[in-house]
Coordinates of C-alpha atoms in Angstrom, one line a residue:
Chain A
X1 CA 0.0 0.0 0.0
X2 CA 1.2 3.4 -1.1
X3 CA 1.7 6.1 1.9
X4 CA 1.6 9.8 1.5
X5 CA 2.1 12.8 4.1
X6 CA -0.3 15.3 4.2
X7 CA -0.6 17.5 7.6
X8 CA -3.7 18.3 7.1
X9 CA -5.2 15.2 7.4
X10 CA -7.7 14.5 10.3
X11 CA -10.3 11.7 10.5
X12 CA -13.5 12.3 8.0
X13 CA -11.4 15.0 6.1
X14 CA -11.5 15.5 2.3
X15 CA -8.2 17.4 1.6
X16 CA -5.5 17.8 -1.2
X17 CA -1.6 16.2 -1.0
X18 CA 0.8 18.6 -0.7
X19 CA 2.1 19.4 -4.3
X20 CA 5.0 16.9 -4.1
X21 CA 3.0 14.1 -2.7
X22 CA 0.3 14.1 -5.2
X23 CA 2.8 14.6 -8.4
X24 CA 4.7 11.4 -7.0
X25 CA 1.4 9.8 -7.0
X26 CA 0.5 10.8 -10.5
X27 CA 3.4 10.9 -12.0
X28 CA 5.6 8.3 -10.6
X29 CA 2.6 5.9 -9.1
X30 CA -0.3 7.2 -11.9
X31 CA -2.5 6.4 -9.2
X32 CA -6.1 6.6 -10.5
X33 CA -9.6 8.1 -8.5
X34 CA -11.2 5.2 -6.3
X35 CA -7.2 3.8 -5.3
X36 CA -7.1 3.1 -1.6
X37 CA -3.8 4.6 -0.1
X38 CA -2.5 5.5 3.5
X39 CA -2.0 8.9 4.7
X40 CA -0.3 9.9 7.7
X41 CA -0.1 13.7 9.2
X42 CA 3.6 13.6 10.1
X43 CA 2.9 13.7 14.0
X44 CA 1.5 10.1 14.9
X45 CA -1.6 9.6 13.1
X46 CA -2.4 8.2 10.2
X47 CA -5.7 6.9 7.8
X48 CA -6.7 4.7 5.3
X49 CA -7.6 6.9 2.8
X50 CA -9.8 6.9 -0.9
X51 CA -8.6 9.0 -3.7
X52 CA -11.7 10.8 -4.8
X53 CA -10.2 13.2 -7.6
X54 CA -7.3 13.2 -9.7
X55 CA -6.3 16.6 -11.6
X56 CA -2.9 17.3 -13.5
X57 CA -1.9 19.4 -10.7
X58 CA -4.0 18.3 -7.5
X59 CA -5.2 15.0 -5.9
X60 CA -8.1 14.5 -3.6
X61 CA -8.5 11.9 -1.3
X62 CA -10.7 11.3 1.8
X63 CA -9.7 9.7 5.1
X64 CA -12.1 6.4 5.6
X65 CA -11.0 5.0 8.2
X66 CA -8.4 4.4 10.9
X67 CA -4.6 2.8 10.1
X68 CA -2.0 1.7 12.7
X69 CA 1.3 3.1 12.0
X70 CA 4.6 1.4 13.1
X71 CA 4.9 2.1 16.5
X72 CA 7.4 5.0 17.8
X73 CA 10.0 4.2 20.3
X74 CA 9.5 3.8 24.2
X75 CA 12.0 6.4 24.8
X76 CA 12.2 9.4 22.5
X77 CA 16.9 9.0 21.5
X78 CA 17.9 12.0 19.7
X79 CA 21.3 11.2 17.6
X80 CA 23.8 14.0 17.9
X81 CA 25.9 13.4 15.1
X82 CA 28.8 14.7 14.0
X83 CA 28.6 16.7 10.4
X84 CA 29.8 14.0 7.8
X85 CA 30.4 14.3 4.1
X86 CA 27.0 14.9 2.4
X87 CA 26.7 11.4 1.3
X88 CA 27.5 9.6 4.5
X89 CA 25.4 12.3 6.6
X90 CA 22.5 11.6 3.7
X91 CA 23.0 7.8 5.4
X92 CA 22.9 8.5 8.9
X93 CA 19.8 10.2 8.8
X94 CA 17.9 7.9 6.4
X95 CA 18.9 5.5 9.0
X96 CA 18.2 7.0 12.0
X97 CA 14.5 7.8 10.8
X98 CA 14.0 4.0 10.2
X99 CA 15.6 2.7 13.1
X100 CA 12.9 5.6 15.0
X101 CA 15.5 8.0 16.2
X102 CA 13.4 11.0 17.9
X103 CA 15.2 14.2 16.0
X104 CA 19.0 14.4 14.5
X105 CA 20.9 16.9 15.6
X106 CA 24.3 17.5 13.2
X107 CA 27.1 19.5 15.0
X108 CA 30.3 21.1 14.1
X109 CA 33.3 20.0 16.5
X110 CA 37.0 20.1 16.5
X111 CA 37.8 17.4 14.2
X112 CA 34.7 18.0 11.7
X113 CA 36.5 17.1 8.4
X114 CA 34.3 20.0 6.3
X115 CA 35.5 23.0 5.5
X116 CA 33.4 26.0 6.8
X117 CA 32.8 27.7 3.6
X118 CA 30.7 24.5 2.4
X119 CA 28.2 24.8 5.5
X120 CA 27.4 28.4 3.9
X121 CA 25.9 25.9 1.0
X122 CA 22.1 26.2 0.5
X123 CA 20.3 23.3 0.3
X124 CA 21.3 20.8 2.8
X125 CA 18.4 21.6 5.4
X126 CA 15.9 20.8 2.2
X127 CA 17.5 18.0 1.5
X128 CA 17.6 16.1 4.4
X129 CA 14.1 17.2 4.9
X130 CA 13.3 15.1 2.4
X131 CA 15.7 12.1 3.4
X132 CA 13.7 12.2 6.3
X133 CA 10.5 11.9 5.1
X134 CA 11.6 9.3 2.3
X135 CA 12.6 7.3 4.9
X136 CA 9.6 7.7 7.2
X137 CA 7.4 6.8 4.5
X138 CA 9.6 3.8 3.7
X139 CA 9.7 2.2 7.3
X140 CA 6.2 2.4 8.1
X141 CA 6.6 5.6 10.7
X142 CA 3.8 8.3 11.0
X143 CA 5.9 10.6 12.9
X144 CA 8.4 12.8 10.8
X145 CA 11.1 13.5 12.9
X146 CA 13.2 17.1 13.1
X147 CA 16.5 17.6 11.5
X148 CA 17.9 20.6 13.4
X149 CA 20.1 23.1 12.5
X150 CA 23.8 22.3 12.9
X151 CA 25.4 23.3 15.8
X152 CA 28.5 23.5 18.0
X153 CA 29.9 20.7 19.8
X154 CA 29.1 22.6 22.8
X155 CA 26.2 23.2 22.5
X156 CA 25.1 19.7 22.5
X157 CA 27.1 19.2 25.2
X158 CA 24.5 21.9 27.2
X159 CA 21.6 20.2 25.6
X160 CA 19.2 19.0 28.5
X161 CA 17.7 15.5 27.4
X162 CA 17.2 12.7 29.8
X163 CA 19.8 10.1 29.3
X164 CA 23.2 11.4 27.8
X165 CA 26.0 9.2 26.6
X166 CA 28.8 10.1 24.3
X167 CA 30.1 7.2 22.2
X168 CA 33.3 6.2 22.4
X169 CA 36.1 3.9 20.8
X170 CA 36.3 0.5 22.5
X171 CA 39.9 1.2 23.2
X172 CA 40.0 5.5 23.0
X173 CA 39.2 6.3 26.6
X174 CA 40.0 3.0 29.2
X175 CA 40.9 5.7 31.6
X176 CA 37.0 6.5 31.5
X177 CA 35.7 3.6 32.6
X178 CA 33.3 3.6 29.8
X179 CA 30.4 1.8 30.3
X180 CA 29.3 -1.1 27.6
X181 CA 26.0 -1.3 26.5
X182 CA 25.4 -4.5 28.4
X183 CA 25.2 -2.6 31.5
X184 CA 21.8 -1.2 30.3
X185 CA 19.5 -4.9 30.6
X186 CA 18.9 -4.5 34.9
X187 CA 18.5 -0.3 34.6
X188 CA 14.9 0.8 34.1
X189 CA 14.6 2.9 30.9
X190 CA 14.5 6.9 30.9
X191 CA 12.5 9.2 29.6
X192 CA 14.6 10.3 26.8
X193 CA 17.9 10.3 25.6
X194 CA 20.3 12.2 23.3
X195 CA 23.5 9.8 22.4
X196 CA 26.7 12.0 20.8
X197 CA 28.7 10.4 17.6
X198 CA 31.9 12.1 16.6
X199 CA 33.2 13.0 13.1
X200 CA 35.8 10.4 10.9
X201 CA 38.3 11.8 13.4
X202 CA 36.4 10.8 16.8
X203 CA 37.2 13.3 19.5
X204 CA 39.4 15.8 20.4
X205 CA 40.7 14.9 24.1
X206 CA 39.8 17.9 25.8
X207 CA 36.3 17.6 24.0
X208 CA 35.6 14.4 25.9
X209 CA 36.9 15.8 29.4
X210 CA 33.9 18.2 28.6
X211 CA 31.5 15.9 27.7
X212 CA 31.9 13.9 30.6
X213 CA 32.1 16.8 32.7
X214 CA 29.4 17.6 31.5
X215 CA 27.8 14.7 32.9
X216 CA 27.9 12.7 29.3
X217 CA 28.3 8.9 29.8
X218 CA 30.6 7.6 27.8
X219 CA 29.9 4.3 26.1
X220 CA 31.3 1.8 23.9
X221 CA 29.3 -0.5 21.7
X222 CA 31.7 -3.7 21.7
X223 CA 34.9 -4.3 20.5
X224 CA 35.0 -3.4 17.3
X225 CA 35.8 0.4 15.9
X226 CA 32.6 1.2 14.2
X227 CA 32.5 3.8 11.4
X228 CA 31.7 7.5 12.0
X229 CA 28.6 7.0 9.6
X230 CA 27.3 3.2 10.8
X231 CA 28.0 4.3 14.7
X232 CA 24.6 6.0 15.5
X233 CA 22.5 3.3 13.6
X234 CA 23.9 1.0 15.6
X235 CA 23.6 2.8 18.9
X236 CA 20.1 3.4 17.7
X237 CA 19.3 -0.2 17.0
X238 CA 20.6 -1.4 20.6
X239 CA 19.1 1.5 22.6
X240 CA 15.4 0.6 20.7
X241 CA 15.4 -2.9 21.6
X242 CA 16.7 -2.7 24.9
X243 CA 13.8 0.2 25.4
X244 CA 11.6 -1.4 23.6
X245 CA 9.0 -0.2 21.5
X246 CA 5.5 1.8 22.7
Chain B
X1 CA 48.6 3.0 14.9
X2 CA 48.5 2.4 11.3
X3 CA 47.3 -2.0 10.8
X4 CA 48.3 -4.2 7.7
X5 CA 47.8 -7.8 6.8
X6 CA 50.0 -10.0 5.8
X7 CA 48.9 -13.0 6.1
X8 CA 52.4 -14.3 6.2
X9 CA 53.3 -13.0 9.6
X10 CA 54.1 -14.8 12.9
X11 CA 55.8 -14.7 16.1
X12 CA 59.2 -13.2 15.9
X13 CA 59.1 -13.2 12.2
X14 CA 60.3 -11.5 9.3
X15 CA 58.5 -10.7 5.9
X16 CA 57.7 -8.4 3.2
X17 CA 54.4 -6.6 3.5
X18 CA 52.1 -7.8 0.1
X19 CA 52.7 -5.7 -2.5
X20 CA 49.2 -3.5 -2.2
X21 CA 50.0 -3.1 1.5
X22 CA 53.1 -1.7 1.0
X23 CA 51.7 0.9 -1.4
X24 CA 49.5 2.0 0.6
X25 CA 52.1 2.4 3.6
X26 CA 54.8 4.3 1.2
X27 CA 52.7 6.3 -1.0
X28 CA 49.7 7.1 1.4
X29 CA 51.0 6.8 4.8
X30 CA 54.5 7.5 4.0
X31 CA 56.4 5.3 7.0
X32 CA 59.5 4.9 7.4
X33 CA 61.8 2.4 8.3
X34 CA 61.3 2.3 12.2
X35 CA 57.9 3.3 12.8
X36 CA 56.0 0.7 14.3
X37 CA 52.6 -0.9 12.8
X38 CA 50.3 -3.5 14.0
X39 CA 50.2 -6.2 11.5
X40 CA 47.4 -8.9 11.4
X41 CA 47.4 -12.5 9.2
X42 CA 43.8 -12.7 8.5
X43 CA 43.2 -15.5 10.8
X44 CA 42.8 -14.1 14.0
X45 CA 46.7 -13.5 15.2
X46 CA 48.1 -9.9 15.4
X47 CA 51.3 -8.7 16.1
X48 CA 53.2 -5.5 16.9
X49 CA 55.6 -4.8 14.2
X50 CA 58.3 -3.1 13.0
X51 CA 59.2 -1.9 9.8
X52 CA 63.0 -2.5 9.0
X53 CA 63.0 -1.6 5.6
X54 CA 61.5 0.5 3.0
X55 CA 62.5 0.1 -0.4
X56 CA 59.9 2.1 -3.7
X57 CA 58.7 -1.7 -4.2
X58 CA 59.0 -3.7 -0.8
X59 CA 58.1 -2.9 3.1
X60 CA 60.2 -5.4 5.7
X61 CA 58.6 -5.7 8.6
X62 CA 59.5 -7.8 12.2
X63 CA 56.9 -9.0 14.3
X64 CA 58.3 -7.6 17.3
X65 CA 55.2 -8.9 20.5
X66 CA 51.7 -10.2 20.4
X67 CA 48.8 -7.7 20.2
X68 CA 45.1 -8.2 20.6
X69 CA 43.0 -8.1 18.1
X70 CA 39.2 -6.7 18.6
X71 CA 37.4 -9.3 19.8
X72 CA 35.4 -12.1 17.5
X73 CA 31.9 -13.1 17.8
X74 CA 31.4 -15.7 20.3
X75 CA 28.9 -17.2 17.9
X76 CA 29.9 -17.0 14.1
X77 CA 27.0 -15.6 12.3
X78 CA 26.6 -15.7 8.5
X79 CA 25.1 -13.3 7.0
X80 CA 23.3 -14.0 3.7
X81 CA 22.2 -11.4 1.8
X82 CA 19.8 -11.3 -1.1
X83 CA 21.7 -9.9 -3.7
X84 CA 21.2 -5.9 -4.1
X85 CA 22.9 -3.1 -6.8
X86 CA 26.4 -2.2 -6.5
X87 CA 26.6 0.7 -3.9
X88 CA 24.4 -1.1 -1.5
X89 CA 25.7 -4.4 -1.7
X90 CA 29.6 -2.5 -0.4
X91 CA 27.8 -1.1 2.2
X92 CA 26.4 -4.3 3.0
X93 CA 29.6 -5.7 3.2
X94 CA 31.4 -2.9 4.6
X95 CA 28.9 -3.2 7.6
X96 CA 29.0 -6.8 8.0
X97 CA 32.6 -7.3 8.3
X98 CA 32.7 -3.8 11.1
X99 CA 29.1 -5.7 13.0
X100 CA 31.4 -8.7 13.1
X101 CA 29.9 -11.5 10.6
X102 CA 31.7 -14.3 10.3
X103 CA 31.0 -14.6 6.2
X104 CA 28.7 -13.1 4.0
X105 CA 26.4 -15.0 1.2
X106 CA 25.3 -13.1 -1.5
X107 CA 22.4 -15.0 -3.2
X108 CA 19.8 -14.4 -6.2
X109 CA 15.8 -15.0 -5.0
X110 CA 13.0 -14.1 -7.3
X111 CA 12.9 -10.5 -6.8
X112 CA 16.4 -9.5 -7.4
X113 CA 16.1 -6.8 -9.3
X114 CA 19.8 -6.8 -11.0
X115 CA 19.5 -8.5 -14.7
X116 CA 21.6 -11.6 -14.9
X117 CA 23.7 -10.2 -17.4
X118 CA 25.1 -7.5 -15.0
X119 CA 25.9 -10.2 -13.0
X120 CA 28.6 -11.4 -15.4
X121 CA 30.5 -8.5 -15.2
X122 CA 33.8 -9.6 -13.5
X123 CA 35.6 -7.6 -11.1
X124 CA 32.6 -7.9 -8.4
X125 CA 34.1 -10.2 -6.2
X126 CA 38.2 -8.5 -6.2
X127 CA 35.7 -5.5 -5.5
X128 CA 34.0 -6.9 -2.5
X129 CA 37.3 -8.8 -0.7
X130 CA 39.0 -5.3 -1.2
X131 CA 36.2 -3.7 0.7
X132 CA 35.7 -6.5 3.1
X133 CA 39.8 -6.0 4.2
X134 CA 39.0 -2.5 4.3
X135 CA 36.6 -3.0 6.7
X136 CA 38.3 -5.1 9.0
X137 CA 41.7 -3.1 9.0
X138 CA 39.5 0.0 9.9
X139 CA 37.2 -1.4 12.7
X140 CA 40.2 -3.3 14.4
X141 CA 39.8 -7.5 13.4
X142 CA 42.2 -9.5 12.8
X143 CA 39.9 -12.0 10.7
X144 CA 38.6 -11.2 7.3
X145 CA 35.5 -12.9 6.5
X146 CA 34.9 -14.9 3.8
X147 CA 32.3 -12.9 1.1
X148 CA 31.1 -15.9 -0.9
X149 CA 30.1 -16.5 -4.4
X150 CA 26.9 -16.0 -5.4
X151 CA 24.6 -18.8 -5.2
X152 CA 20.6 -19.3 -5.4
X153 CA 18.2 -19.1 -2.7
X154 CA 17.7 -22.6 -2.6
X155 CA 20.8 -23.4 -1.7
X156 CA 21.1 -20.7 1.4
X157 CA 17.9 -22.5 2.4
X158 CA 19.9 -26.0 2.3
X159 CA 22.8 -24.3 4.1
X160 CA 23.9 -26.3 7.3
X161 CA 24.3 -23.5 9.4
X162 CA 23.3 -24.1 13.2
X163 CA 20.5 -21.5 14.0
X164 CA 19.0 -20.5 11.0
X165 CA 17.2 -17.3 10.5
X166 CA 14.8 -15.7 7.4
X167 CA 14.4 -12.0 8.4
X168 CA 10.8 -10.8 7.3
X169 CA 8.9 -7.4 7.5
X170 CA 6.8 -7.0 10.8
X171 CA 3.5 -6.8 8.4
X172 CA 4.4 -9.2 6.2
X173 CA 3.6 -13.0 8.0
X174 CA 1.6 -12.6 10.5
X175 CA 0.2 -16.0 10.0
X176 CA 4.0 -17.3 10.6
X177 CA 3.9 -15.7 14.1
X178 CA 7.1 -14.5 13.0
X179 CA 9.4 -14.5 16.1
X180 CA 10.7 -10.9 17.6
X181 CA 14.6 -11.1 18.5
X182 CA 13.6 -10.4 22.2
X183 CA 12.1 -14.0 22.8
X184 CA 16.4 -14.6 22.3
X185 CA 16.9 -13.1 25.8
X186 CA 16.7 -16.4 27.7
X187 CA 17.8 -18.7 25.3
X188 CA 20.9 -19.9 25.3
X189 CA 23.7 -19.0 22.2
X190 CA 23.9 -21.5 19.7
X191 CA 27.1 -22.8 18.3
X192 CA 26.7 -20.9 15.2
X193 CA 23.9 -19.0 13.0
X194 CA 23.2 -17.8 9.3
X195 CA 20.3 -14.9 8.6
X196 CA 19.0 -15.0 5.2
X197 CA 18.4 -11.1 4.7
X198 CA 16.2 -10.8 0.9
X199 CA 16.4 -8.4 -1.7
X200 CA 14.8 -4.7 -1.8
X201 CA 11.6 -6.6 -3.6
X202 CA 11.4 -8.8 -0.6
X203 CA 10.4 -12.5 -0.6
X204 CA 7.9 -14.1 -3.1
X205 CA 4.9 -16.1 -1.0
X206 CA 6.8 -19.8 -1.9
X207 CA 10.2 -18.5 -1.2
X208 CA 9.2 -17.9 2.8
X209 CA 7.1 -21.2 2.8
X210 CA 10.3 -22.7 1.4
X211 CA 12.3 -21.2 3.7
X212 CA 10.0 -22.3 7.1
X213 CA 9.6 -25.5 5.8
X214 CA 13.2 -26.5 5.3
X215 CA 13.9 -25.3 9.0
X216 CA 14.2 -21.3 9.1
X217 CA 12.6 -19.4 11.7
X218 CA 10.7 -15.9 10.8
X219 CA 12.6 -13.5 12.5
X220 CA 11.2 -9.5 13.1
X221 CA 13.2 -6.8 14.0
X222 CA 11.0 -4.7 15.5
X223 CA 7.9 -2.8 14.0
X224 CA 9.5 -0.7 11.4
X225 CA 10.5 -1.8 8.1
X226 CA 14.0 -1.8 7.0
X227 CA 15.6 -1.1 3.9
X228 CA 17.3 -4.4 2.5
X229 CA 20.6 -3.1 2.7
X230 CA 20.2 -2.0 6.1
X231 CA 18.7 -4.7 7.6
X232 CA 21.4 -6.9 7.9
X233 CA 23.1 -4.5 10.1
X234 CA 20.7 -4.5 12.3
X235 CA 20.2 -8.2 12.8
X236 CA 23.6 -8.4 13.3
X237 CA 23.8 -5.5 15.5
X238 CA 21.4 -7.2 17.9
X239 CA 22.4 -10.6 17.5
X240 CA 26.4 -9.9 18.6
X241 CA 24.7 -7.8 21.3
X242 CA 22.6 -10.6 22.4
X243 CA 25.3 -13.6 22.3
X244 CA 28.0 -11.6 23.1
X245 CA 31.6 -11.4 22.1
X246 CA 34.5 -14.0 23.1

């Protein structure tokens, strides 16, 4: 079943898809009047819905009827991550909105491999809009969930979000104590959490000291070094199942 | 510290890095005679090394102590994947090999969506065993993985492989009561396990009876749906979680 985002949708509406939406499903789909499709609003709710009208330039459909949505996390984890290189930051997000990260929040730190003058590019907010909400659509989500506006390392470091942990290489910081994932099966599960991956080049050291003075636990994920662009997916798939879903 | 394989090496000896090795430590790296490396054999066994001569085609090196290697899965998992286009099959790889697999199994099903002929092109598999050492010199193993030759679903299926897995879409067998990976919390590991991960099409209807009646288990990862090339990940994410490393 085809799903489209429309914010307006409510239950017993008659409204049109946003312009994109509907020229995917014309275009792209050349789905006719009378198709059933799903449409979800982009905050949790979503509808089986009829597609009463089909123009070159609009499409209406009506919401008949109530449709579960995958369900969203227990606990809301926002991914800080790191900026990457547009195509490996394109895959951390897609990921992290499938695996049901809360928001993605990109930061700039000491050993962010971009140069400045390409964050003055246009454009990247839009696009990873639209990762975003490619990849809702594609794992069954009905929330679509923020991409923020990069920001400073220490900024995320002040963020106040429930459970903090800053990941760490299995061998960078043995003088930290860092705490493996296992530790997490006998603790009860917080509210929310915000986990912290660094660039290609991990962390500078006096960034950690700050982190964890921060009160940022640091914590490894196993032994293996995992790639600046796999790192959060992975953190994201072992927070979710430990915290199970709603 | 800079890690090579050679799978010549071995206590207290003395070799020449292989010839692509080398490059890479001259041209890119630019070592010199002295510096010390952590060389690996491919097996499992990692040394401390130390390289006594550079020539424009050769690198010495002398195992000079024992290091340790990141850790291996306590249970070897094989990961077979249905077979998907070029950029998402290397990730697929690139991922396994970091997550830890202990092979991967690249297989056609009825829903690949590559044509055949592609699949003569040669080069694929010098392309994947570069990517697969890639992967394990960067996320700190000492094994490299096998990546298989293709081969068809039916003989995955047929595979002797310990606990065998087919992953499948949380929607799409409910009539298999399709097992989540939580009910693995108090069971013990078994000695090995394969997870058959299909193409971006998914399964055809006989392919999954196929599958269950030749002895594989329905396996859920959650209630999203995951992209085929990032499924694997996950499974494998959660099943070295689960089981542990040695």
């Amino acid at each position: 079943v085809h799903r489209f985002y429309a914010p307006d949708i409510t239950a017993g509406s008659r409204i049109a898809l946003p312009a994109e939406e509907a020229r995917h499903a014309t275009r792209v789909l050349r789905l006719k009047a009378g198709a059933q499709v799903v449409v979800f609003d982009g905050r949790g709710l979503e509808y089986v819905a009829r597609i009463e009208d089909v123009s070159p330039t609009s499409i209406l459909v009506a919401a008949i009827g109530a449709h579960a949505p995958a369900a969203e996390a227990r606990v809301p984890v926002t991914l800080a991550q790191g900026l990457l290189k547009s195509d490996k930051m394109d895959r951390v997000i897609r990921d992290a909105v499938m695996l049901g990260a809360a928001a993605v929040q990109p930061f700039l730190s000491a050993r962010t491999e971009l140069p400045r003058a390409v964050l003055r590019t246009q454009g990247r907010r839009v696009r990873w809009e639209r990762i975003a909400l490619s990849s809702v659509k594609q794992s069954g989500r009905a929330v679509i969930p923020p991409v923020h506006d990069i920001c400073e390392f220490g900024d995320v470091v002040r963020l106040d979000g429930g459970a903090r942990y800053v990941l760490v290489e299995p061998a960078a910081a043995p003088e930290m104590a860092s705490k493996g994932i296992a530790s997490f099966r006998d603790q009860p599960p917080p509210q929310r959490a915000i986990i912290m991956v660094g660039p290609e080049g991990g962390w500078a050291p006096d960034e950690l000291q700050l982190a964890v003075s921060s009160g940022m636990v640091p914590l490894t994920l196993g032994s293996r070094t995992l790639r600046a662009d796999a790192a959060g997916a992975a953190a994201l798939t072992l927070l979710g199942f430990l915290w199970g879903d709603r």
